[in-house]
mmCIF file of C-alpha atoms in Angstrom:
data_model
loop_
_atom_site.group_PDB
_atom_site.id
_atom_site.type_symbol
_atom_site.label_atom_id
_atom_site.label_comp_id
_atom_site.label_asym_id
_atom_site.label_seq_id
_atom_site.Cartn_x
_atom_site.Cartn_y
_atom_site.Cartn_z
ATOM 1 C CA MET A 1 -59.647 -59.185 -47.823
ATOM 2 C CA GLU A 2 -57.332 -56.504 -49.106
ATOM 3 C CA GLY A 3 -59.154 -54.105 -46.853
ATOM 4 C CA SER A 4 -58.467 -56.199 -43.785
ATOM 5 C CA PHE A 5 -54.674 -56.719 -44.774
ATOM 6 C CA ALA A 6 -54.451 -52.699 -45.244
ATOM 7 C CA HIS A 7 -56.111 -52.157 -41.773
ATOM 8 C CA ALA A 8 -53.599 -54.959 -40.140
ATOM 9 C CA LEU A 9 -50.508 -53.030 -41.872
ATOM 10 C CA VAL A 10 -51.670 -49.755 -40.642
ATOM 11 C CA ALA A 11 -52.012 -51.053 -37.185
ATOM 12 C CA LEU A 12 -48.615 -52.869 -37.326
ATOM 13 C CA LEU A 13 -46.908 -49.536 -38.421
ATOM 14 C CA MET A 14 -48.721 -47.605 -35.634
ATOM 15 C CA PHE A 15 -47.454 -50.136 -33.060
ATOM 16 C CA PHE A 16 -43.880 -50.027 -34.204
ATOM 17 C CA MET A 17 -43.986 -46.093 -34.323
ATOM 18 C CA PHE A 18 -45.333 -46.133 -30.843
ATOM 19 C CA SER A 19 -42.775 -48.544 -29.501
ATOM 20 C CA THR A 20 -39.815 -46.815 -31.156
ATOM 21 C CA ASN A 21 -41.102 -43.525 -29.507
ATOM 22 C CA THR A 22 -41.505 -44.906 -26.220
ATOM 23 C CA VAL A 23 -37.910 -46.454 -26.469
ATOM 24 C CA SER A 24 -36.396 -43.264 -27.780
ATOM 25 C CA SER A 25 -38.073 -41.200 -24.925
ATOM 26 C CA THR A 26 -36.929 -43.625 -22.267
ATOM 27 C CA VAL A 27 -33.353 -43.571 -23.552
ATOM 28 C CA THR A 28 -33.533 -39.655 -23.528
ATOM 29 C CA THR A 29 -34.876 -39.594 -20.121
ATOM 30 C CA SER A 30 -32.288 -41.918 -18.821
ATOM 31 C CA THR A 31 -29.505 -40.032 -20.520
ATOM 32 C CA LEU A 32 -30.806 -36.722 -19.092
ATOM 33 C CA ASP A 33 -31.088 -38.247 -15.632
ATOM 34 C CA SER A 34 -27.331 -39.703 -15.884
ATOM 35 C CA GLU A 35 -26.037 -36.157 -17.049
ATOM 36 C CA THR A 36 -27.930 -34.539 -14.141
ATOM 37 C CA ASN A 37 -26.445 -37.022 -11.530
ATOM 38 C CA ILE A 38 -22.828 -36.541 -13.016
ATOM 39 C CA GLU A 39 -23.080 -32.762 -12.837
ATOM 40 C CA TYR A 40 -24.483 -32.823 -9.375
ATOM 41 C CA ILE A 41 -21.418 -34.648 -8.370
ATOM 42 C CA LYS A 42 -19.038 -32.452 -10.259
ATOM 43 C CA THR A 43 -20.752 -29.347 -8.576
ATOM 44 C CA SER A 44 -20.504 -30.807 -5.019
ATOM 45 C CA CYS A 45 -16.951 -31.947 -5.557
ATOM 46 C CA SER A 46 -15.893 -28.513 -6.655
ATOM 47 C CA ALA A 47 -16.507 -27.282 -3.131
ATOM 48 C CA THR A 48 -13.983 -29.711 -1.656
ATOM 49 C CA ILE A 49 -10.107 -29.324 -1.412
ATOM 50 C CA TYR A 50 -9.378 -32.159 -3.715
ATOM 51 C CA PRO A 51 -12.125 -31.863 -6.324
ATOM 52 C CA ARG A 52 -10.470 -34.255 -8.898
ATOM 53 C CA LEU A 53 -10.213 -36.979 -6.628
ATOM 54 C CA CYS A 54 -13.510 -36.308 -5.139
ATOM 55 C CA TYR A 55 -15.269 -36.521 -8.863
ATOM 56 C CA HIS A 56 -13.099 -39.654 -9.801
ATOM 57 C CA SER A 57 -14.054 -41.594 -6.689
ATOM 58 C CA LEU A 58 -17.613 -40.649 -6.636
ATOM 59 C CA SER A 59 -18.829 -40.452 -10.260
ATOM 60 C CA ILE A 60 -18.738 -44.255 -10.800
ATOM 61 C CA TYR A 61 -21.675 -44.275 -8.128
ATOM 62 C CA ALA A 62 -23.731 -41.482 -9.818
ATOM 63 C CA SER A 63 -26.818 -43.824 -10.524
ATOM 64 C CA ASP A 64 -26.886 -44.494 -6.777
ATOM 65 C CA ILE A 65 -26.360 -41.000 -5.593
ATOM 66 C CA LYS A 66 -28.618 -39.145 -8.034
ATOM 67 C CA THR A 67 -28.672 -35.810 -6.443
ATOM 68 C CA ASN A 68 -29.184 -36.817 -2.953
ATOM 69 C CA PRO A 69 -26.729 -34.951 -0.601
ATOM 70 C CA LYS A 70 -26.967 -37.527 2.239
ATOM 71 C CA VAL A 71 -26.193 -40.463 -0.154
ATOM 72 C CA LEU A 72 -23.414 -38.471 -1.485
ATOM 73 C CA ALA A 73 -21.785 -37.959 1.897
ATOM 74 C CA SER A 74 -22.416 -41.628 2.962
ATOM 75 C CA THR A 75 -20.826 -42.861 -0.245
ATOM 76 C CA ALA A 76 -17.846 -40.689 0.356
ATOM 77 C CA LEU A 77 -17.420 -41.775 3.917
ATOM 78 C CA ASN A 78 -17.701 -45.542 2.810
ATOM 79 C CA ILE A 79 -14.953 -44.988 0.206
ATOM 80 C CA THR A 80 -12.619 -43.109 2.797
ATOM 81 C CA LEU A 81 -13.264 -46.258 5.302
ATOM 82 C CA LYS A 82 -12.193 -48.676 2.698
ATOM 83 C CA ALA A 83 -9.187 -46.815 1.674
ATOM 84 C CA THR A 84 -8.382 -46.429 5.441
ATOM 85 C CA LYS A 85 -8.841 -50.048 6.246
ATOM 86 C CA SER A 86 -6.616 -50.978 3.191
ATOM 87 C CA THR A 87 -3.869 -48.702 4.318
ATOM 88 C CA ALA A 88 -3.884 -50.213 7.911
ATOM 89 C CA ARG A 89 -3.535 -53.516 6.467
ATOM 90 C CA MET A 90 -0.721 -52.661 4.371
ATOM 91 C CA MET A 91 1.040 -50.980 7.281
ATOM 92 C CA ILE A 92 0.431 -54.023 9.485
ATOM 93 C CA LYS A 93 1.883 -56.324 7.056
ATOM 94 C CA MET A 94 4.958 -54.255 6.546
ATOM 95 C CA SER A 95 5.541 -53.965 10.334
ATOM 96 C CA LYS A 96 5.784 -57.750 10.492
ATOM 97 C CA ILE A 97 8.704 -57.807 7.770
ATOM 98 C CA HIS A 98 11.754 -58.474 9.989
ATOM 99 C CA GLY A 99 14.670 -55.849 9.459
ATOM 100 C CA LEU A 100 12.656 -53.694 7.017
ATOM 101 C CA MET A 101 13.193 -50.401 9.186
ATOM 102 C CA PRO A 102 15.220 -49.377 12.087
ATOM 103 C CA LYS A 103 13.808 -49.533 15.559
ATOM 104 C CA GLU A 104 12.947 -45.739 15.777
ATOM 105 C CA ALA A 105 10.846 -45.966 12.434
ATOM 106 C CA ALA A 106 9.406 -49.347 13.631
ATOM 107 C CA ALA A 107 8.176 -47.345 16.823
ATOM 108 C CA ALA A 108 6.520 -44.724 14.640
ATOM 109 C CA MET A 109 4.887 -47.453 12.451
ATOM 110 C CA ALA A 110 3.351 -49.114 15.654
ATOM 111 C CA ASP A 111 2.059 -45.551 16.770
ATOM 112 C CA CYS A 112 0.724 -44.864 13.149
ATOM 113 C CA ILE A 113 -1.108 -48.430 13.152
ATOM 114 C CA GLU A 114 -2.765 -47.487 16.558
ATOM 115 C CA VAL A 115 -3.963 -44.078 15.157
ATOM 116 C CA ILE A 116 -5.126 -45.414 11.808
ATOM 117 C CA GLY A 117 -7.026 -47.883 13.746
ATOM 118 C CA ASP A 118 -8.770 -45.049 15.700
ATOM 119 C CA SER A 119 -9.591 -43.414 12.611
ATOM 120 C CA VAL A 120 -11.157 -46.564 11.263
ATOM 121 C CA ASP A 121 -13.392 -46.793 14.332
ATOM 122 C CA GLU A 122 -14.392 -43.044 13.920
ATOM 123 C CA LEU A 123 -15.241 -43.478 10.307
ATOM 124 C CA GLN A 124 -17.301 -46.476 11.176
ATOM 125 C CA GLN A 125 -19.205 -44.560 13.706
ATOM 126 C CA SER A 126 -19.944 -41.726 11.400
ATOM 127 C CA ILE A 127 -21.342 -43.993 8.644
ATOM 128 C CA GLU A 128 -23.549 -45.804 11.329
ATOM 129 C CA GLU A 129 -24.859 -42.445 12.650
ATOM 130 C CA LEU A 130 -25.385 -40.883 9.273
ATOM 131 C CA GLY A 131 -27.668 -43.841 8.654
ATOM 132 C CA HIS A 132 -29.718 -42.893 11.718
ATOM 133 C CA VAL A 133 -30.163 -39.068 11.061
ATOM 134 C CA ARG A 134 -33.630 -38.064 11.580
ATOM 135 C CA ASN A 135 -35.223 -34.483 11.529
ATOM 136 C CA SER A 136 -35.654 -34.672 15.371
ATOM 137 C CA ASN A 137 -32.074 -35.453 16.137
ATOM 138 C CA PHE A 138 -30.457 -33.853 12.883
ATOM 139 C CA TRP A 139 -28.227 -31.400 14.406
ATOM 140 C CA LEU A 140 -27.119 -33.327 17.452
ATOM 141 C CA THR A 141 -26.324 -36.394 15.148
ATOM 142 C CA MET A 142 -24.546 -34.252 12.498
ATOM 143 C CA ASN A 143 -22.286 -32.570 15.099
ATOM 144 C CA ASP A 144 -21.262 -36.124 16.201
ATOM 145 C CA ILE A 145 -20.454 -37.029 12.718
ATOM 146 C CA GLU A 146 -18.426 -33.885 12.057
ATOM 147 C CA THR A 147 -16.591 -34.222 15.292
ATOM 148 C CA TRP A 148 -15.710 -38.185 14.327
ATOM 149 C CA VAL A 149 -14.384 -37.400 10.881
ATOM 150 C CA SER A 150 -12.513 -34.487 12.027
ATOM 151 C CA ALA A 151 -10.853 -36.652 14.631
ATOM 152 C CA ALA A 152 -10.179 -39.274 12.148
ATOM 153 C CA LEU A 153 -8.384 -36.606 10.001
ATOM 154 C CA THR A 154 -6.409 -35.581 12.854
ATOM 155 C CA ASP A 155 -5.254 -39.104 13.662
ATOM 156 C CA GLU A 156 -4.204 -39.468 9.935
ATOM 157 C CA ASP A 157 -2.213 -36.338 10.240
ATOM 158 C CA THR A 158 -0.655 -37.456 13.328
ATOM 159 C CA CYS A 159 0.393 -40.743 11.734
ATOM 160 C CA MET A 160 1.991 -38.804 8.744
ATOM 161 C CA ASP A 161 3.761 -36.572 11.147
ATOM 162 C CA GLY A 162 5.184 -39.306 13.105
ATOM 163 C CA PHE A 163 7.458 -40.317 10.148
ATOM 164 C CA GLN A 164 9.090 -36.872 9.741
ATOM 165 C CA GLY A 165 12.930 -37.113 10.286
ATOM 166 C CA LYS A 166 12.700 -40.874 10.914
ATOM 167 C CA ALA A 167 15.893 -42.689 9.460
ATOM 168 C CA MET A 168 14.147 -45.583 7.138
ATOM 169 C CA ASN A 169 14.208 -46.917 3.812
ATOM 170 C CA ALA A 170 13.289 -44.099 1.198
ATOM 171 C CA ASN A 171 10.953 -46.454 -0.753
ATOM 172 C CA VAL A 172 9.260 -47.621 2.310
ATOM 173 C CA LYS A 173 8.769 -44.143 3.538
ATOM 174 C CA THR A 174 7.401 -42.926 0.097
ATOM 175 C CA LEU A 175 5.034 -45.893 -0.108
ATOM 176 C CA ILE A 176 3.581 -45.284 3.492
ATOM 177 C CA ARG A 177 3.319 -41.464 2.803
ATOM 178 C CA ARG A 178 1.542 -42.022 -0.548
ATOM 179 C CA HIS A 179 -1.074 -44.036 1.174
ATOM 180 C CA ILE A 180 -1.554 -41.958 4.033
ATOM 181 C CA VAL A 181 -1.847 -38.743 2.085
ATOM 182 C CA ARG A 182 -4.450 -40.344 -0.168
ATOM 183 C CA VAL A 183 -6.487 -41.419 3.077
ATOM 184 C CA VAL A 184 -6.231 -37.697 4.281
ATOM 185 C CA HIS A 185 -7.572 -36.398 0.964
ATOM 186 C CA TYR A 186 -10.413 -38.797 1.007
ATOM 187 C CA THR A 187 -11.299 -37.825 4.497
ATOM 188 C CA SER A 188 -10.880 -34.166 3.945
ATOM 189 C CA ASN A 189 -13.337 -34.454 0.989
ATOM 190 C CA ALA A 190 -15.900 -36.606 3.027
ATOM 191 C CA LEU A 191 -15.847 -33.855 5.780
ATOM 192 C CA SER A 192 -16.573 -31.211 3.146
ATOM 193 C CA LEU A 193 -19.516 -33.117 1.739
ATOM 194 C CA ILE A 194 -20.848 -33.866 5.208
ATOM 195 C CA ASN A 195 -20.666 -30.185 5.797
ATOM 196 C CA ARG A 196 -22.472 -29.521 2.573
ATOM 197 C CA TYR A 197 -25.181 -31.891 3.533
ATOM 198 C CA ALA A 198 -25.581 -30.237 6.882
ATOM 199 C CA SER A 199 -25.779 -26.731 5.345
ATOM 200 C CA LYS A 200 -28.370 -27.798 2.810
ATOM 201 C CA ASN A 201 -30.555 -28.828 5.562
ATOM 202 C CA LEU A 202 -30.139 -25.503 7.211
ATOM 203 C CA ALA A 203 -31.120 -23.775 4.175
ATOM 204 C CA SER A 204 -34.335 -25.752 3.853
ATOM 205 C CA PRO A 205 -37.397 -24.086 5.085
#
């Protein structure tokens, strides 16, 4: 009886030791993977013009991005699209507030809303095309994507330039500029990561 109890106790202890080691190993592997993913994003963002914004906007998606340059570029584009749509909505609401700005500034706002709308369309096209990239059409598709994102960046710059020298409320002008500048920075970073993805493919055998 005592021998059976001793055997059962040893078996139980061995089970717990195995379970603990397995859990510990799983946690360690998960931690290492997470650190690797974060480091990958940090390294990739260091090549952008606005690395801090790049890292802070993308690091929260590290578990989805892992170390995949295509997913990294796609995530950056989606973040940029979301910010651009939000800015467009804000500007449309402001344009409808009667008496908020003089006639000349209101015209600049209307022009800006139009080109930001173009930017939204171009970013959407880029995201869709990135999802259809194949080895057989890689360079043609990537060239289209780079062209569209570059066009979106130009549209955003055009919007910002349109307010230069316009007489309008300083707070309104500052608010618009802050949102447009942020969208420009997001777009610039996304373009850098797209170019990085393309160059990685070029370097592959």
